XYZ file of C-alpha atoms in Angstrom:
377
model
C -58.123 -41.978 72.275
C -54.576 -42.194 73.375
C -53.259 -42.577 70.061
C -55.197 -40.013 68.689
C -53.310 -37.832 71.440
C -49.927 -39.420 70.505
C -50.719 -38.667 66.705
C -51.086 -34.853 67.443
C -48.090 -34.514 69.978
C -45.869 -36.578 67.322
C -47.305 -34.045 64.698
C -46.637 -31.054 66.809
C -43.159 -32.197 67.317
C -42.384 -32.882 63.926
C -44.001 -29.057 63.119
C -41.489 -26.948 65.816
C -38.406 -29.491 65.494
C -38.423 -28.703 61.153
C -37.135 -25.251 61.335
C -34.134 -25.939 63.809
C -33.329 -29.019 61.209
C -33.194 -26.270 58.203
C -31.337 -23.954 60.351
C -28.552 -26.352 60.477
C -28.724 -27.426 57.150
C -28.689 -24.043 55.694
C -25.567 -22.808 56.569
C -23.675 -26.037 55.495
C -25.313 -25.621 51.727
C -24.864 -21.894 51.536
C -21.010 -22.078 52.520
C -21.079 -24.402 49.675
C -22.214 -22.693 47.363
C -19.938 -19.777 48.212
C -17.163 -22.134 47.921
C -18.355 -23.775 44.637
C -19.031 -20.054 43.259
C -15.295 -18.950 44.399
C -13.903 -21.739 42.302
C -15.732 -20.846 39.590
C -15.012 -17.136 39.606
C -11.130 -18.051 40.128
C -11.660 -20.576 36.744
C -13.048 -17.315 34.802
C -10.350 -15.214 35.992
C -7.941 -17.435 35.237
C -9.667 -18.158 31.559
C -9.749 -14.883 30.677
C -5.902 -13.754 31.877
C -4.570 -16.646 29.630
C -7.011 -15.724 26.978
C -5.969 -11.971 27.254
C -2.248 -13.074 27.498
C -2.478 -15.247 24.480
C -4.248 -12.238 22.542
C -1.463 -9.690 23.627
C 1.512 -12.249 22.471
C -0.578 -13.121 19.022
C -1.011 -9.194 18.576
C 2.818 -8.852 19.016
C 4.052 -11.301 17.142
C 1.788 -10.157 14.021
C 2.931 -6.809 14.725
C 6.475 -8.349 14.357
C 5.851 -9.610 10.782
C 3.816 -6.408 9.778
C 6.679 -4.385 10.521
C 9.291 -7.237 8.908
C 6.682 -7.298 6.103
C 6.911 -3.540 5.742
C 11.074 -3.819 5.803
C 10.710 -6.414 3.147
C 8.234 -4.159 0.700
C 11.036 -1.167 0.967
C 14.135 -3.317 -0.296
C 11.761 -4.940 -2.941
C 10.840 -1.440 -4.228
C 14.788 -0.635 -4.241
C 15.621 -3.810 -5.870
C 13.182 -3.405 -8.526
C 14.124 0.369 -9.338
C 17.364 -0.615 -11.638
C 14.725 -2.750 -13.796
C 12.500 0.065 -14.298
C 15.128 2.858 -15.179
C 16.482 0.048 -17.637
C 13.412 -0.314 -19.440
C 12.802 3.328 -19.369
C 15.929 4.344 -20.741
C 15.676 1.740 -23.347
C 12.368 2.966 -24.650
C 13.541 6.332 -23.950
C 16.801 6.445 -25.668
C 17.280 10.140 -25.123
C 21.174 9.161 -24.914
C 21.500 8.445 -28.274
C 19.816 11.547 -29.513
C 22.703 13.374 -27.597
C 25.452 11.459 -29.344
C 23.663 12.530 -32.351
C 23.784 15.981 -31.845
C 27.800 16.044 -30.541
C 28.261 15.152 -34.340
C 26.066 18.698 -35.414
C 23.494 17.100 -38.086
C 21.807 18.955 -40.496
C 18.770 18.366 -38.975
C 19.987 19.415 -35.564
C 16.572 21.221 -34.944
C 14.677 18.239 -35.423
C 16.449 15.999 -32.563
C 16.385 18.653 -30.425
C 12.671 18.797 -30.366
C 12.786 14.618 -30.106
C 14.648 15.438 -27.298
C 12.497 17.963 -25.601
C 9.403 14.947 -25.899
C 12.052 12.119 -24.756
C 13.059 13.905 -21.865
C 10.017 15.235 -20.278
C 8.470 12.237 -20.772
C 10.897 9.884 -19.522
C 11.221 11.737 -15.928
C 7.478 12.071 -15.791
C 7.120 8.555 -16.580
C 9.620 7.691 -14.141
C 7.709 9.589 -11.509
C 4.726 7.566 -12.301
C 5.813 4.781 -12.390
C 8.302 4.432 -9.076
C 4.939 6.128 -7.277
C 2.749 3.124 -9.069
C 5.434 0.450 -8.203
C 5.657 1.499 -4.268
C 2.119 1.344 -3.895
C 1.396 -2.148 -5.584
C 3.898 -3.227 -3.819
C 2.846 -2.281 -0.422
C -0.745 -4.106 -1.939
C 0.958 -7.179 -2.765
C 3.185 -8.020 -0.308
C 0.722 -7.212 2.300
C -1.810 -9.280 0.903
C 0.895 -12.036 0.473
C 2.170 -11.473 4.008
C -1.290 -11.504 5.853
C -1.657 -15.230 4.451
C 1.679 -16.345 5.451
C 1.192 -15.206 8.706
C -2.350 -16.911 8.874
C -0.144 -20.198 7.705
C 2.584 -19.339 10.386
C -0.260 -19.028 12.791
C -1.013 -23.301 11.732
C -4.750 -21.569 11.148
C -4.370 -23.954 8.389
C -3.426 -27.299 10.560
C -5.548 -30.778 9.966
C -4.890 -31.241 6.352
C -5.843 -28.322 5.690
C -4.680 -26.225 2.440
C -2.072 -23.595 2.956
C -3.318 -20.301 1.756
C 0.081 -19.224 0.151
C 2.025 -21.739 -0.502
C 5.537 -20.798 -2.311
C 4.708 -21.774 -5.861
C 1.593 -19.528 -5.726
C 3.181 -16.828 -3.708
C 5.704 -16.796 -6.617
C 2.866 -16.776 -9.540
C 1.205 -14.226 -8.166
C 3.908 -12.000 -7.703
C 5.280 -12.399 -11.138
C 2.074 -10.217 -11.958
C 4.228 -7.205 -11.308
C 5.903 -7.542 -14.697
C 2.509 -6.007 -16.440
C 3.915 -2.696 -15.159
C 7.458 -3.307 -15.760
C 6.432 -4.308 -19.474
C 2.813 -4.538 -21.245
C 1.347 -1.084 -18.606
C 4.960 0.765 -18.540
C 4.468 0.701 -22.541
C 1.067 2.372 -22.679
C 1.489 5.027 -20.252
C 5.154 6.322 -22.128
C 2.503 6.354 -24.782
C -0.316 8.104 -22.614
C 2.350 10.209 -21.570
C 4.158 11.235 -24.675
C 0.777 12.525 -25.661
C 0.385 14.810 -22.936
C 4.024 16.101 -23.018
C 3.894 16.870 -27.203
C 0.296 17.994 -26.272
C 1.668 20.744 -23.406
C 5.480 21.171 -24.649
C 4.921 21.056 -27.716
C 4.344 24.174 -29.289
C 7.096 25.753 -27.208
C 10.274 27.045 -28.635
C 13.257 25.724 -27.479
C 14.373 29.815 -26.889
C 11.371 30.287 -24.299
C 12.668 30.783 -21.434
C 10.558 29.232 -18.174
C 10.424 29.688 -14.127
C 10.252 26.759 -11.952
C 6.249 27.865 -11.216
C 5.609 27.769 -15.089
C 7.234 24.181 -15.234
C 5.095 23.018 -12.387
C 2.481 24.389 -14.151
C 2.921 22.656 -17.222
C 3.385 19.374 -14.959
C 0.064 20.092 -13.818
C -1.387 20.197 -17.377
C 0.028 16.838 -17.995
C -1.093 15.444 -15.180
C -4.682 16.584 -16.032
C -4.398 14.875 -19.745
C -2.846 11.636 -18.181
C -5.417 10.912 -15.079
C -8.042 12.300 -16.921
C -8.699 14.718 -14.757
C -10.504 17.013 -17.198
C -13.553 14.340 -18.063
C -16.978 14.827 -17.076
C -17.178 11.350 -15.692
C -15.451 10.729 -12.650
C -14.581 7.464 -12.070
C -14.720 5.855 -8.575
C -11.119 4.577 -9.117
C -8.219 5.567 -10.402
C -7.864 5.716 -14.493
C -4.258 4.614 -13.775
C -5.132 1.146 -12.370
C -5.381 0.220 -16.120
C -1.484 0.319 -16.105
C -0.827 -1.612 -12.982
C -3.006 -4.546 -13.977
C -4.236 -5.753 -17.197
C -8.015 -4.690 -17.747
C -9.256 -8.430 -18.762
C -9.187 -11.392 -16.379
C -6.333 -13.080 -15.921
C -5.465 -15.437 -18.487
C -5.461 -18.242 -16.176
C -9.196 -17.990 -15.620
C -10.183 -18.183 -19.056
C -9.475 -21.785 -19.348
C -12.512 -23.466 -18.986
C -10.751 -26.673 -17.627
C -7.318 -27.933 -16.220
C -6.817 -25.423 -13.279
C -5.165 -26.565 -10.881
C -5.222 -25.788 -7.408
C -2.772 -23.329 -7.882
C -3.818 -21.676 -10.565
C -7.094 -20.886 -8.835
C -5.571 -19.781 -5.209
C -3.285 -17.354 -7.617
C -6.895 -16.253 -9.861
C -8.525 -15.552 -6.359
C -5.312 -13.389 -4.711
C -5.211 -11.225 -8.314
C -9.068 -10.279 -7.844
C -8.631 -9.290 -4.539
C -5.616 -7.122 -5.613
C -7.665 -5.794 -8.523
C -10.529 -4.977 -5.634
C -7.940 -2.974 -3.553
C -6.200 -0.871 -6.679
C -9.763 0.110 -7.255
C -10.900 0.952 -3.993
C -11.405 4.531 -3.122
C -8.526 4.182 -0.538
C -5.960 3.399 -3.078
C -6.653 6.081 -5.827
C -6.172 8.422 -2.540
C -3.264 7.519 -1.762
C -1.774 6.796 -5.597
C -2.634 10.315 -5.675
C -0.909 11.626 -2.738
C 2.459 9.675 -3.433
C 1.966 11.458 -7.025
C 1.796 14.700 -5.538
C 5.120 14.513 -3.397
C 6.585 12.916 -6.548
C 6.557 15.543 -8.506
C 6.971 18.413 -5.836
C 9.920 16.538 -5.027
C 11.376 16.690 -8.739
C 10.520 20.092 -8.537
C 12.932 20.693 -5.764
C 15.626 18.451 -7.123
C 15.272 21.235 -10.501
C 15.068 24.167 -8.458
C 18.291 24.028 -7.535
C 19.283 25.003 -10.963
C 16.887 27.988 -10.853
C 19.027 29.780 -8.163
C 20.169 33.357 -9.158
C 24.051 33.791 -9.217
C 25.794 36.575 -7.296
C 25.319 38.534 -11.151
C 21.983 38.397 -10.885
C 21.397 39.331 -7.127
C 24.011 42.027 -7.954
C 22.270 43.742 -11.020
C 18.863 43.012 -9.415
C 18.316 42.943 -5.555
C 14.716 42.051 -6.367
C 15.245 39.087 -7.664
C 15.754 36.687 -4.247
C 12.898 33.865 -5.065
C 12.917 31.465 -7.745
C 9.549 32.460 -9.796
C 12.167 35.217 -10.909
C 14.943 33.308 -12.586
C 13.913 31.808 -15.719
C 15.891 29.220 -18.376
C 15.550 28.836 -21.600
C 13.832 25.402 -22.412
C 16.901 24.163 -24.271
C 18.842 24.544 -20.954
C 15.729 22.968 -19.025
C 15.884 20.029 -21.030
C 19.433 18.587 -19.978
C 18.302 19.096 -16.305
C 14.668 17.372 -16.469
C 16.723 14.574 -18.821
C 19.025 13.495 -16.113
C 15.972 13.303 -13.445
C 15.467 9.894 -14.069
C 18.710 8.677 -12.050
C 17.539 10.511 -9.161
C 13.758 8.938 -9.512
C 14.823 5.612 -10.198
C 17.925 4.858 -8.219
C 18.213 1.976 -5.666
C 20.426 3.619 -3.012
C 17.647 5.451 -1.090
C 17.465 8.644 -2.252
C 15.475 11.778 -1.113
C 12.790 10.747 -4.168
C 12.483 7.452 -2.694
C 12.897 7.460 0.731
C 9.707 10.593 1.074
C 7.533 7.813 -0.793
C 8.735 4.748 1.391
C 7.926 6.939 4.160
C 5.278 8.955 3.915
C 2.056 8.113 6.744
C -0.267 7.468 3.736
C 1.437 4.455 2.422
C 2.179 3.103 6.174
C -1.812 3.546 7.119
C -2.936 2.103 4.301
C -0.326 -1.125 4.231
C -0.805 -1.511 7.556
C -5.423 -1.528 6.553
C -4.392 -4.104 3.762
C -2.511 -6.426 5.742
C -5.080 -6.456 8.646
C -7.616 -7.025 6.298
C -5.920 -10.310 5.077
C -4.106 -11.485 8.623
C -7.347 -11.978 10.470
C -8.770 -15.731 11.222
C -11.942 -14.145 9.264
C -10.073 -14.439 5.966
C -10.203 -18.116 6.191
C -14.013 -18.175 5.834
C -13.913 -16.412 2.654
């Protein structure tokens, strides 16, 4: 009896004594766990300020070689420049056409109208071609320069291949030379075309305003981007003269490539997947446009009136009213090419290198190719 009694004043004890024993347990594990959680928080805070900070100096120092990269592309266009005017004027010998007629030949009628063709179409060309040569550029060399930067990054550490080494850096750029030689050849021939095809038929006594020249620019133009065919095209018809149409000759061997050769193959199709993206022909297009409204102004200043002619006709104060013969025309448009094609910045040049087009879109390319991403490709 008495232990049942003790039992059930033990077990009442036990019962009221249990919360008081939580009570001061409670506080002990929640401060803990405050304490523990504080930690935490202050690991995550710190985590994510070094993370941010390492982002922010990464983000700076690749906008460091974008901009270096962009520095680089401008003196490689200028460099190149004297090349291209050399080739031109060697497949464009209007020079020696002009020695030619110092001597008066009998068939003095005949050069001239060689000379009309030469001359048009070596300026035109020229414009073409320095607009094409700035833009593949900015392709290249920002393609290029995303990988270095990935290898500069040591993205590529643990044995691990370099994406660009030098030796393929310097086969894939020598891929340039296609427009410089094989592509500059077909489109003086494409353009030759268009300029006997528009020019023509036009008498060397016609005389011409500055509108009616841009006008007949614009007829070229049509012929040579064939902007007159029924089938558009979702890239531009003048990729064909930047790189060659077939694959590269390097991936038509069926064996002995070497690693190399196949790190240059895959950086020449992802060029060839740029110059026909819809971004490029836009921009090809603009830099075409300020091309030749910028020859345009360097002629116009040759279309000013005189004092005789603002004296004999006060209405004639714009530059749609003064007209030149075509034989004088030709001996301005023929000297273009220096202006085009010269390798101290000049107006020509310098509106290309700078215009916001070519920055946005050099500035796409090499993000595309500078992010950790590229590596899983």
């Amino acid at each position: 009896m008495n232990s049942c009694i003790i039992l059930q004043l033990w077990t009442l004890r036990h019962k009221f004594d249990k919360p008081f024993q939580t009570l001061m347990i409670e506080p002990f594990s929640l401060f803990k766990r405050v304490y523990l959680l504080g930690k935490y928080g202050q690991k995550k805070i710190r985590e994510i300020q070094e993370r941010e900070a390492a982002e922010y100096i990464a983000q700076a120092r690749r906008q460091y070689h974008f901009e270096s990269n962009q520095r680089t592309c401008n003196m490689t266009v200028l460099s190149m420049l004297p090349t291209l005017r050399d080739a031109l004027m060697h497949q464009l010998n209007s020079e020696s056409l002009t020695s030619l007629l110092k001597n008066r030949p009998a068939n003095k009628l005949e050069i001239w109208e060689d000379l009309k063709i030469i001359s048009f179409t070596r300026s035109i060309v020229a414009v073409y071609s320095t607009c094409m040569l700035v833009v593949l550029l900015r392709v290249q060399l920002n393609i290029i320069g995303g990988y270095i930067y990935l290898d500069n990054a040591a993205l590529c550490k643990n044995g691990t291949t370099p994406l660009a080494p030098p030796e393929v850096q310097q086969q894939y750029l020598s891929s340039i030379q296609h427009l410089l030689g094989d592509g500059l050849t077909e489109l003086i021939t494409i353009v030759k075309q268009a300029v006997h095809k528009v020019f023509g038929s036009i008498s060397l006594k016609q005389t011409l305003s500055l509108l009616e020249l841009e006008q007949k620019f614009k007829d070229i133009r049509e012929v040579v981007e064939h902007k007159d065919s029924d089938h558009i095209a979702s890239y531009s018809p003048l990729c064909h003269y930047l790189m060659p149409d077939e694959e590269n000759p390097l991936a038509s061997q069926a064996c002995g490539l070497t690693e190399r050769d196949i790190a240059t193959i895959k950086l020449l199709n992802e060029t060839r997947d740029m110059l026909e993206s819809p971004d490029f022909s836009t921009v090809l297009s603009t830099c075409l446009n300020r091309g030749f409204s910028r020859l345009l102004d360097n002629m116009a200043e040759f279309f000013r009136p005189t004092e005789k002619d603002l004296s004999q006709n006060s209405s004639v104060n714009s530059l749609s009213s003064v007209s030149l013969p075509l034989a004088k025309i030709i001996p301005i448009i023929n000297g273009q090419i220096h202006s085009v094609c010269s390798e101290t910045p000049s107006h020509f040049v310098q509106d290309l290198l700078m215009m916001e087009q070519v920055k946005d879109f050099a500035a796409n390319v090499y993000e595309a190719f500078s992010t950790p991403q590229q590596l899983e490709k």
